[in-house]
Amino acid sequence: MLPFFWIYFCYLTFSLTAEPTKLDQFIDQRMERRAGLPIRLPCLAEHDSDLNIHYVWTINGKKLDQIEAESGHFRVLEDNTLEVERPTQEDSGVYTCVASTKLDSTSKSVTVVIEDVPPPVKSARILECNQTDPLVTITFDHLEPEDRTKPVEEFWLRYSVDQGKWHVYPVPVKTFQHEVIGDDSLRQVNGRLSIMLKPFGMYAFQLIARNAIGDSAAYNIDGVCQTAQKAPSRNPSGVRVDSTHPHNLIVYWDAMARDEWNGEKFAYKISYRRKDENGPWKELVVVDPFADKFTIDLGRNGTRPGDPYEVQVQAMNGKGLSTSPEVVEGRTSFTRYKVSVEGIHWLGPPFNVSDFDQITVIGRLLITKPRRPELYWVIPVLLLLLLCAVTAFCVIYRRRKNPVAETERLHGQEPMLPKERHFEEFGKGEGTNRSLVGPGSKNAGLASTNPLQLIAESTPQQ
């Protein structure tokens, strides 16, 4: 008889009680931030104190590598907050924080959208350069993800002439006219533009993509477009005529920019003639292309103050002259004389102010045009100007209402020149003119043999 075998099973049951791991969800499930501004994503879980907890950050499902976390662009702080120091549009995505213990795990996520300027244009080239028209045609391609919150809106062309400063062509290329959405969820823009250039220039080009945030980095297009030379298309503006002397004319104009020269040997041709004679034009050339004025020496034969002249300023280069310029009128200047006083003395006995019809005190007499100066009684007075702490020479003169006969003046009865008889030679010609005048009154002759000496010097008008 076979013995009986019994199999016994022992079951041990126990339970472990622990607090569940909890994470506060992000208040907003979508976060939009401007590029360059730091973002911080907190991740601090509530968990059982008897259990160790471990945190892991993922971006679009991929773990944030330790090297990336320590690179400075991404940084995980001591409280497990993820910090992105200078985010770009490439950092947009779903950020997830996972907190786990040996018993459980939890997570929270947020969609981060970084609003940034567009990426640079993918490619661009010069399709055609017509040197004689002159016209240039440029084609370009641009790619970006379809889901960009701030997609590219337009493209701007920049150009420089002879390696000078960059200028922006004023008409952009609109994106919606050339965009295509591909099967790979990429937004593709294939654009083309043609612009007119100016003659005599070596043009280089850049292309910039622009969205609501700003401009992309400039894409430098390979190659240059060299345009042919032509005669200038316009003349300088702002032409005016001035003068500082009866023998000269000063012509002013606005200098033309380099991209308007249109050719080598750029210069300005000035034509002038006296208006009332309608004679032939006299011409001269200003070879400095940066000049904006020129003084014409009219010579000293036949020129008079206030003569009217007609003047033209015309642009020219090695290929010829510009269009016919406008005629600007101007006049020669009057000579300005400065009259100074020398040899002032206090002459004779005290005078009676009531003897004079008019008394004016001056320190210097300026005659603004060549004419016969009207000299009257001049009495020297030396005044100490206490307020200004300077000494001034003053001339006291008067204007007679009723002229007297010259015979009385010659016999000493009246030292005053009549209005009808002025010093005919005073103020004429160049150099220094002198006149001697002594003090006196209605009832007396010259009181001293020490006369007042007036000197008139011709000075150019300022």
CSV table of C-alpha atoms in Angstrom, one decimal, residues 151-157 170-180 188-193 208-210:
chain,number,residue,atom,x,y,z
A,151,PRO,CA,5.5,82.7,-40.2
A,152,VAL,CA,7.6,84.7,-42.6
A,153,GLU,CA,5.5,87.4,-44.3
A,154,GLU,CA,7.8,89.1,-46.8
A,155,PHE,CA,11.3,89.3,-48.2
A,156,TRP,CA,13.4,92.4,-48.6
A,157,LEU,CA,16.3,92.9,-50.9
A,170,PRO,CA,11.6,99.8,-51.2
A,171,VAL,CA,9.3,97.1,-52.6
A,172,PRO,CA,9.2,93.7,-50.8
A,173,VAL,CA,8.2,90.3,-52.1
A,174,LYS,CA,5.0,89.1,-50.4
A,175,THR,CA,5.1,85.5,-49.2
A,176,PHE,CA,1.5,84.5,-49.9
A,177,GLN,CA,2.1,85.0,-53.6
A,178,HIS,CA,4.8,82.3,-53.8
A,179,GLU,CA,4.3,79.9,-50.9
A,180,VAL,CA,3.6,76.1,-51.1
A,188,GLN,CA,8.2,76.5,-48.9
A,189,VAL,CA,8.5,79.8,-50.6
A,190,ASN,CA,10.0,80.1,-54.2
A,191,GLY,CA,10.3,83.7,-55.1
A,192,ARG,CA,11.7,85.9,-57.9
A,193,LEU,CA,12.2,89.7,-58.2
A,208,ILE,CA,16.2,89.2,-45.6
A,209,ALA,CA,13.1,87.3,-44.4
A,210,ARG,CA,10.7,89.2,-42.2
